[in-house]
Coordinates of C-alpha atoms (C1' of nucleotides) in Angstrom, one line a residue:
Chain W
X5 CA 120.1 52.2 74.9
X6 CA 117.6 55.2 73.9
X7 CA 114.8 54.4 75.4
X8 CA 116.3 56.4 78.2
X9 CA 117.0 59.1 75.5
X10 CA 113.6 59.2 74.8
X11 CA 112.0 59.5 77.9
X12 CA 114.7 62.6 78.5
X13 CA 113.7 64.3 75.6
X14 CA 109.6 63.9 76.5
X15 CA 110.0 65.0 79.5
X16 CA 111.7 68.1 78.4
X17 CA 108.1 69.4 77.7
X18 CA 107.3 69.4 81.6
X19 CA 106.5 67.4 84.7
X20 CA 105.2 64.1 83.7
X21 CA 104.1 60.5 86.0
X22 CA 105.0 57.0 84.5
X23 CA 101.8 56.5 84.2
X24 CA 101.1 59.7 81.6
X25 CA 104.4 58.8 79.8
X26 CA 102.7 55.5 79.6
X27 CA 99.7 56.9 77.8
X28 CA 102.1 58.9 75.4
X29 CA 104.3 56.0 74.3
X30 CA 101.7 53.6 74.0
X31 CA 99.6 54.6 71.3
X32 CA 102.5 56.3 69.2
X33 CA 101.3 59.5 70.4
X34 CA 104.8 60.4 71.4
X35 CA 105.3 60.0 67.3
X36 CA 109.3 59.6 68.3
X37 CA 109.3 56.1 70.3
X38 CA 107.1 53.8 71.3
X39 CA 107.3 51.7 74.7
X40 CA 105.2 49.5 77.2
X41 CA 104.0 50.8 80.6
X42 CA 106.2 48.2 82.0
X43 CA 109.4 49.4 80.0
X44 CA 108.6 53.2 81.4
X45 CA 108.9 52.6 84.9
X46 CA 111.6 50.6 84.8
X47 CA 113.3 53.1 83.0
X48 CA 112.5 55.7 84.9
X49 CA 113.8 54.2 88.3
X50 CA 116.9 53.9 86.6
X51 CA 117.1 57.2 85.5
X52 CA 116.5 58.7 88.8
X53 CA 118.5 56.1 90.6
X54 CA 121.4 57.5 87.6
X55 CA 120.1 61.3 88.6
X56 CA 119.0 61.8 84.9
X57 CA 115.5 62.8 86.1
X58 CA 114.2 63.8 89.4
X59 CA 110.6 63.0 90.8
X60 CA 108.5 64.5 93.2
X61 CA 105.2 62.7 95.1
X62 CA 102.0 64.3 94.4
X63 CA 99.3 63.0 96.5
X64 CA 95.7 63.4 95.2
X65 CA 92.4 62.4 96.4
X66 CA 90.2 60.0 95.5
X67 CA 93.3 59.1 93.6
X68 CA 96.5 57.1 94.1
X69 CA 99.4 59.3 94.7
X70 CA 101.7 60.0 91.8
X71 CA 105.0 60.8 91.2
X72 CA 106.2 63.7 88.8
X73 CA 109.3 63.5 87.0
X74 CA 111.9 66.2 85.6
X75 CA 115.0 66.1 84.2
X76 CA 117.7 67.0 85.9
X77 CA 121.3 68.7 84.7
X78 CA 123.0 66.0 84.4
X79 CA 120.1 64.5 82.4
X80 CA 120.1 67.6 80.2
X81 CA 124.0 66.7 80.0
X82 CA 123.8 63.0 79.2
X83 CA 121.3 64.2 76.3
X84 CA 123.6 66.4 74.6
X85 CA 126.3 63.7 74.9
X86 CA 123.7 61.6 72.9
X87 CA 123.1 64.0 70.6
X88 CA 126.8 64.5 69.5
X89 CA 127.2 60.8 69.1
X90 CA 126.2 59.2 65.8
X91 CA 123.2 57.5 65.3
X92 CA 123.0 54.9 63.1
X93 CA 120.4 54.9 60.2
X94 CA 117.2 53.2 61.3
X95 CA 115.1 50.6 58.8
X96 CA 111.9 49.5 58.6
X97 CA 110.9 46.1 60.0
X98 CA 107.7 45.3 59.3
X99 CA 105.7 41.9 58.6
X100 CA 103.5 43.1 56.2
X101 CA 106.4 43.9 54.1
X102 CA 107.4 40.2 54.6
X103 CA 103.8 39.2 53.7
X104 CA 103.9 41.6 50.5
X105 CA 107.6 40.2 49.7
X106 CA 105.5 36.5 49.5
X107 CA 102.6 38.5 47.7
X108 CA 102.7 35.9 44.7
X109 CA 103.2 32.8 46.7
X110 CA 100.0 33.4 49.7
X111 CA 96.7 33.8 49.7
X112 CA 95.3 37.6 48.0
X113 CA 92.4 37.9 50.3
X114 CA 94.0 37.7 53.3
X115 CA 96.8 40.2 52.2
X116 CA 94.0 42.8 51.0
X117 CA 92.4 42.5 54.3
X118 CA 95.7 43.2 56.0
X119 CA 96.4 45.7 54.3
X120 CA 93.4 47.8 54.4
X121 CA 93.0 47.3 57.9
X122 CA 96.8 48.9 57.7
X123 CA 95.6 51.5 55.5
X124 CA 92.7 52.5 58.0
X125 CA 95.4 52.8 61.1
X126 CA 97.2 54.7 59.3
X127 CA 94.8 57.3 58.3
X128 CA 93.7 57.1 62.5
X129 CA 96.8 58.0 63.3
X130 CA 97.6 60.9 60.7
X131 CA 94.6 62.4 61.9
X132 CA 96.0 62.2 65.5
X133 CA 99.0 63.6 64.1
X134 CA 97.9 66.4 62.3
X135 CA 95.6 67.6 65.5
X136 CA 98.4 67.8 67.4
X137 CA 100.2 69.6 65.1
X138 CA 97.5 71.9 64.8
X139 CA 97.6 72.3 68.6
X140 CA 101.1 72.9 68.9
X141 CA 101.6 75.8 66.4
X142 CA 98.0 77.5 67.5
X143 CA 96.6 80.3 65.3
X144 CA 100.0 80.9 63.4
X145 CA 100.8 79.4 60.3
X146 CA 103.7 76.7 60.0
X147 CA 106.1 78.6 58.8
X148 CA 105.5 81.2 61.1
X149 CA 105.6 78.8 64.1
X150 CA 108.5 77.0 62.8
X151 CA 110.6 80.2 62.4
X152 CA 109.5 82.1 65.8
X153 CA 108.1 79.2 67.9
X154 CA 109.8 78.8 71.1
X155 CA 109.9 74.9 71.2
X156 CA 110.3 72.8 67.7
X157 CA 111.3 69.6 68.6
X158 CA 107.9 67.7 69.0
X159 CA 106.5 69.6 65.6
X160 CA 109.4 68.6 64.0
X161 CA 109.5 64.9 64.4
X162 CA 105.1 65.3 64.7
X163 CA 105.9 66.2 61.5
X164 CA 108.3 63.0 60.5
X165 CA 105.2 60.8 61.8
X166 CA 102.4 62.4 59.6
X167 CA 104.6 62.2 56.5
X168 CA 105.7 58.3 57.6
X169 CA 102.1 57.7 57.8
X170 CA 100.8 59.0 54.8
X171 CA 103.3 57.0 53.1
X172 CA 102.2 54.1 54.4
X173 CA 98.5 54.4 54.0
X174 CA 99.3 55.7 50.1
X175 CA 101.6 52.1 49.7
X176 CA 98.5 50.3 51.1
X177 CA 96.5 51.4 49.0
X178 CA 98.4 51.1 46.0
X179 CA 99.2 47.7 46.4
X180 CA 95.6 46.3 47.0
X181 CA 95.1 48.0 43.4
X182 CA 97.9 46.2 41.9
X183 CA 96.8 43.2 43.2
X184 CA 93.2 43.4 43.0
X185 CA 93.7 43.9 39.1
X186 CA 96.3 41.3 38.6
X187 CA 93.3 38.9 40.1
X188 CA 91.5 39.9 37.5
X189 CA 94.1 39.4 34.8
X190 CA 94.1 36.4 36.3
X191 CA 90.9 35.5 35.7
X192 CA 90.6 36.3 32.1
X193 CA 93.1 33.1 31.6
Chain K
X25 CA 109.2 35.7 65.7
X26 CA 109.3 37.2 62.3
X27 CA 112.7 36.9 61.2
X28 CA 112.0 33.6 60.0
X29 CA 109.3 34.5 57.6
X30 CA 111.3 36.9 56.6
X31 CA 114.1 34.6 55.4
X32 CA 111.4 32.0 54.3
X33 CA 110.2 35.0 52.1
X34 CA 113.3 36.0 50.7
X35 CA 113.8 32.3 49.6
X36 CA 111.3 32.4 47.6
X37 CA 113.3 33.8 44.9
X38 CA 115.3 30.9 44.8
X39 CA 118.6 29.5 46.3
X40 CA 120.6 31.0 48.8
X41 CA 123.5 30.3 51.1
X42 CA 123.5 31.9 54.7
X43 CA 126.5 34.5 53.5
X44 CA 124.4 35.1 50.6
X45 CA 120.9 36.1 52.7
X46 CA 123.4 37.8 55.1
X47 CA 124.7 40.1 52.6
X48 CA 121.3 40.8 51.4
X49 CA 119.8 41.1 55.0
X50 CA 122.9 43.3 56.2
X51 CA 122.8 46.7 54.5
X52 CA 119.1 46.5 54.0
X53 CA 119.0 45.8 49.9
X54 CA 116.7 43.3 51.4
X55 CA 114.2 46.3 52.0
X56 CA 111.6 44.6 54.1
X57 CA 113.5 43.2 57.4
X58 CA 117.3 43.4 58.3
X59 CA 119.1 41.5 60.1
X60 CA 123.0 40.1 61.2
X61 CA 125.1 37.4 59.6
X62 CA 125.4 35.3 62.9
X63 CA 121.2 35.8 63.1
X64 CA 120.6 34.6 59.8
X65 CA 123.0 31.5 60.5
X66 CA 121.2 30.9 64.0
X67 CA 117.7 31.1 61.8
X68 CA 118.8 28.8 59.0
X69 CA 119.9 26.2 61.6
X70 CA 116.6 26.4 63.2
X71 CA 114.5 27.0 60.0
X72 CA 116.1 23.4 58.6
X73 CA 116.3 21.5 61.9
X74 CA 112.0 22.2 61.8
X75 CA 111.9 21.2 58.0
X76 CA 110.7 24.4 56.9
X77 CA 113.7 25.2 54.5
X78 CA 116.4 22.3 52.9
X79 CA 119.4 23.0 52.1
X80 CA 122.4 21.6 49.9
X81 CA 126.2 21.2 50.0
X82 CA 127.6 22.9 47.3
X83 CA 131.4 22.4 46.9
X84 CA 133.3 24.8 45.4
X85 CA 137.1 25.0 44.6
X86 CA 139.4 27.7 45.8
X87 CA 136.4 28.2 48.8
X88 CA 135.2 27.1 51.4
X89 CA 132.0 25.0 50.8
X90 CA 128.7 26.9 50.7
X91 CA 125.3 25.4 51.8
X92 CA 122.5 26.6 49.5
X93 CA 118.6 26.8 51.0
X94 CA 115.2 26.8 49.5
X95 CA 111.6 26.7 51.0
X96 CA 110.0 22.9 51.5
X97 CA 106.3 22.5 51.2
X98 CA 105.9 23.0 54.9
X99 CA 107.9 26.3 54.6
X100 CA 105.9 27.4 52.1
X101 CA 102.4 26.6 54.5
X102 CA 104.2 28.3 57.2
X103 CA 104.1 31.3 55.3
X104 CA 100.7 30.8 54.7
X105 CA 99.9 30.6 58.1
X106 CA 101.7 33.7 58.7
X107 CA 100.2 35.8 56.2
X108 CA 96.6 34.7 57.3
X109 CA 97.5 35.9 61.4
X110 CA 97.0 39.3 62.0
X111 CA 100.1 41.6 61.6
X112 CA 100.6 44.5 64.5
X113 CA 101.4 48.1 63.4
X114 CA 104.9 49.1 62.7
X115 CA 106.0 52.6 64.2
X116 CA 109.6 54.6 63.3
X117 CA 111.9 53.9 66.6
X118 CA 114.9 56.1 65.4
X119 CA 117.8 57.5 67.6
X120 CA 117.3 60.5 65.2
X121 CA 114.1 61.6 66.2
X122 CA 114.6 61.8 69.8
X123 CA 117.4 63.7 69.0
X124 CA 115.3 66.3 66.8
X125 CA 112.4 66.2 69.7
X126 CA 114.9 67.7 71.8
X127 CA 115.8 70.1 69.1
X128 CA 115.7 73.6 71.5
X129 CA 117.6 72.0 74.2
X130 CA 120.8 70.4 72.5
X131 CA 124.0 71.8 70.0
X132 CA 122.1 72.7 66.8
X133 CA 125.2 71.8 64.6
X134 CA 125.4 68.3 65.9
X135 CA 121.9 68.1 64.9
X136 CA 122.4 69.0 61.4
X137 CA 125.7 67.4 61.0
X138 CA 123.5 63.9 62.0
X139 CA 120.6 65.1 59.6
X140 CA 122.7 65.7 56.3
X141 CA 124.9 62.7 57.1
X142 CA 121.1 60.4 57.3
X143 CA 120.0 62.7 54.5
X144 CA 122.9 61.5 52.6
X145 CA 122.6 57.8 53.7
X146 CA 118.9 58.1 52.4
X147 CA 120.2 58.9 49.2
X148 CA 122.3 56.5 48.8
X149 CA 119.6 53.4 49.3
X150 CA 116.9 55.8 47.4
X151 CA 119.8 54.8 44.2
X152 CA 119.8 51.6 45.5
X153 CA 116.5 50.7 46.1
X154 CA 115.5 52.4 42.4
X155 CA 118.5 50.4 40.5
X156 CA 117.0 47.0 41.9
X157 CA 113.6 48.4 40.4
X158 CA 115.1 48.5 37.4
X159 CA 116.6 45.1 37.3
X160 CA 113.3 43.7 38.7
X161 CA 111.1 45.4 36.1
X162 CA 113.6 45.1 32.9
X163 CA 112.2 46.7 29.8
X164 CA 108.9 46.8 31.0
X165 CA 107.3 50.0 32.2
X166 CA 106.2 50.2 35.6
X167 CA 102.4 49.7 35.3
X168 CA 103.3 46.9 32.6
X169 CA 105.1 45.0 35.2
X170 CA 102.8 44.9 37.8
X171 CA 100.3 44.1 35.8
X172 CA 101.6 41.1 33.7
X173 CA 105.3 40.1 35.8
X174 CA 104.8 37.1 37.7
X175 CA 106.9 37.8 40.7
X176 CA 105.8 41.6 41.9
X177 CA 106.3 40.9 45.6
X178 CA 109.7 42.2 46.1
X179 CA 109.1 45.2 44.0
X180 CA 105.9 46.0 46.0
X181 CA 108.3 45.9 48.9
X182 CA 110.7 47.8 47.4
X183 CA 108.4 50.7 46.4
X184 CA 108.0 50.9 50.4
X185 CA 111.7 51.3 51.0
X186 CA 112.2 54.2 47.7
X187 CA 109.0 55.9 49.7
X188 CA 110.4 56.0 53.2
X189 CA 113.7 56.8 51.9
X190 CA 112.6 59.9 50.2
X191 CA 110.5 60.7 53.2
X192 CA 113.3 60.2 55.3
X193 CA 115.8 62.5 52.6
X194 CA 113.1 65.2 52.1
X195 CA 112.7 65.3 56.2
X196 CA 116.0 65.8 57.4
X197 CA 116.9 68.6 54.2
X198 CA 113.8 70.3 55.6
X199 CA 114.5 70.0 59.2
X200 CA 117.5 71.2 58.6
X201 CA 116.7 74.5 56.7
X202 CA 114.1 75.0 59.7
X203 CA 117.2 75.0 62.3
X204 CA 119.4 76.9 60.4
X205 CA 116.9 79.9 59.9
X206 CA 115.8 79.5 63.5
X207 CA 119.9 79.8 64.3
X208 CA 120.0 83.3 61.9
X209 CA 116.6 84.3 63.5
X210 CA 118.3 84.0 67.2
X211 CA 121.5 85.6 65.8
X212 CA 119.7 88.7 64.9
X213 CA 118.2 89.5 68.2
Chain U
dC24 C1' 78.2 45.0 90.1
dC25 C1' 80.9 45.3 85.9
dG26 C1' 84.2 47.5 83.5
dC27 C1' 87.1 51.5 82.9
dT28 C1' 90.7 54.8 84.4
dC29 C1' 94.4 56.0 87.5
dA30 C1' 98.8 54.3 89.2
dT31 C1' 102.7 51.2 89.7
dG32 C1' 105.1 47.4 89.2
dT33 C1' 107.4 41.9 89.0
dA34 C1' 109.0 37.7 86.4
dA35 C1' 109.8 34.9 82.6
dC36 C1' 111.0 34.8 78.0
dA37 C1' 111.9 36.0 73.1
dG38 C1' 114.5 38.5 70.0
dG39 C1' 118.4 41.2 68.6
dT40 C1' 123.2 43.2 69.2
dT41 C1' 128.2 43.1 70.2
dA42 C1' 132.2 40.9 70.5
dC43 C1' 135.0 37.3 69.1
dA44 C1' 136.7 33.0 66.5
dT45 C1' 138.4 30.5 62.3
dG46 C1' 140.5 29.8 57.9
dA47 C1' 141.2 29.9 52.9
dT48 C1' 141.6 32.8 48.7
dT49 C1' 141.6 36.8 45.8
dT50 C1' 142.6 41.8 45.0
dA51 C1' 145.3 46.2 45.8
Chain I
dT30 C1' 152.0 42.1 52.6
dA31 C1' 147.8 44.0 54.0
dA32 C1' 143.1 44.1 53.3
dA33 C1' 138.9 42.5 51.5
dT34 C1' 135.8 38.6 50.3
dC35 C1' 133.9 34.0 51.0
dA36 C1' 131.9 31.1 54.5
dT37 C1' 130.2 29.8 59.1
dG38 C1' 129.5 30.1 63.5
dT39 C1' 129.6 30.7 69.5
dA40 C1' 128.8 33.3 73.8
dA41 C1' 127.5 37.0 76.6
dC42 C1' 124.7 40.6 76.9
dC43 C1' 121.1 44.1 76.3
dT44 C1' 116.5 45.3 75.1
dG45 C1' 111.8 44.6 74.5
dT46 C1' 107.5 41.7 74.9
dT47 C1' 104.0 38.8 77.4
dA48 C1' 101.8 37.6 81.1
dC49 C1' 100.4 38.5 85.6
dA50 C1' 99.6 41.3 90.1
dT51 C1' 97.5 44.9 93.1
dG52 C1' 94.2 48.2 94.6
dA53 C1' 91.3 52.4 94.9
dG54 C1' 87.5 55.2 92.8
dC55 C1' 84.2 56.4 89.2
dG56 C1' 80.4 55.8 85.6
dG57 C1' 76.6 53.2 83.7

DNA sequence: CCGCTCATGTAACAGGTTACATGATTTA
DNA sequence: TAAATCATGTAACCTGTTACATGAGCGG
């Protein structure tokens, strides 16, 4: 279960609603986890029905009301008890690996088209990533940030994204080559 | 459901009993999906029962019987099928980085003890990973074998998993070298 | 007036994990 | 003689996805 982790350690950056955690797991903008709207709230009426987190209603006008959620002490507790335990290594699982494993067997075209389309999303999101990186550190430099900054964490693992994603968009690209020229060898026979 | 494409894919190589995809499937030397033994046997059952894959009683002395699969023409359309739909994005879900996006808040040596251990399991498949290259590509250089070799698919695939491996490696030796100077920069104030 | 954003959910289902079971043979 | 390997599963459970629901305000 760490889904619930996750929504501990995102809202250790302040007061957040559902419906804002929402918005951060959903595009991958929380670079850490990704999770449905649906998924969040149930989680986080069980973390505050667990007392992991804490809400508060905030009414608004013109607007439905919201509610604003913290983590508690014995949230902050049951995240160093996750810490300390060991995780085990994650994988990738992704079907356009399973497409590429079949590369030889299915059609080129579409493969190509997946994968530039891949390529493209990829390049979307290391954007992303690398604004919010810029936004986080400010006007100092990395290394300064890294070594003085008073909160890490999100850089850190921003960081873990924008590297993921490069590799990904570099594989894309690399394999369209190779098999745009092995058409062409192809050909030639 | 993509598990079965996955094992439809992996057949493609040629003929394989369920403890024989499961060994494969299990520590991830099968770099583009993982999965369990008792999954694999679930999937098989399935795969067969919908003609997609056949399979063979093979007896052997001193063991138990073995049953060994391969992809029917229907399989092999299924895949097609599956290649031509559009593939969603995969993102990193990892235990590890919720951990490190909580970085300021949690016991910094349980951190790095978690992050050389995963540096250190990264290592271990990058060997992996670059010995089945290797095997794959013979005597051949790399650019020779994608050019020419007429099964490249699993080596695409595999170039994915030495990439995110090394990402994965370089990340956590950096991450850790970040915390530890933070831990000296702290100490000295 | 249509669609988007804010805001929060329920219900059914698909997929994956954990735990457990069985039984023979080879290796340390 | 204990442990590992070969070989195949069942059952209960947890997690995540898909589809659907509700309702107010705001912008074009």
């Amino acid at each position: 279960m760490a889904l619930r982790h996750a929504v501990l350690a995102a809202l250790l950056d302040g007061e957040f609603s559902g419906y804002q955690l929402a918005k951060a797991f959903d595009v991958g903008v929380a670079n850490f986890w990704y999770a449905r709207p649906q998924q969040l709230y149930a989680e986080l009426t069980r973390l505050e029905r667990d007392g992991l987190v804490a809400g508060r209603e905030v009414p608004q006008d013109g607007r439905p009301n919201k509610r604003l959620f913290h983590v508690t002490e014995a949230g902050l507790a049951e995240l160093e008890a996750f810490t300390a335990a060991s995780a085990k290594p994650a994988f990738v699982r992704d079907d356009l690996l399973v497409k590429v494993q079949a590369a030889d067997r299915v059609d080129v075209d579409d493969l190509v088209a997946q994968l530039s389309e891949r390529a493209r999303i990829a390049q979307a999101k290391i954007d992303l990533f690398e604004n919010l990186l810029h936004r986080l550190r400010g006007e100092r430099t990395e290394t300064e940030f890294l070594r003085h900054g008073d909160r890490v964490g999100p850089y850190l693992t921003c960081l873990r994204g924008v590297a993921f994603e490069r590799e990904n968009r570099d594989w894309c690209t690399r394999t369209i080559a190779v098999l745009e020229e092995r058409r062409q060898v192809h050909a030639r026979h």
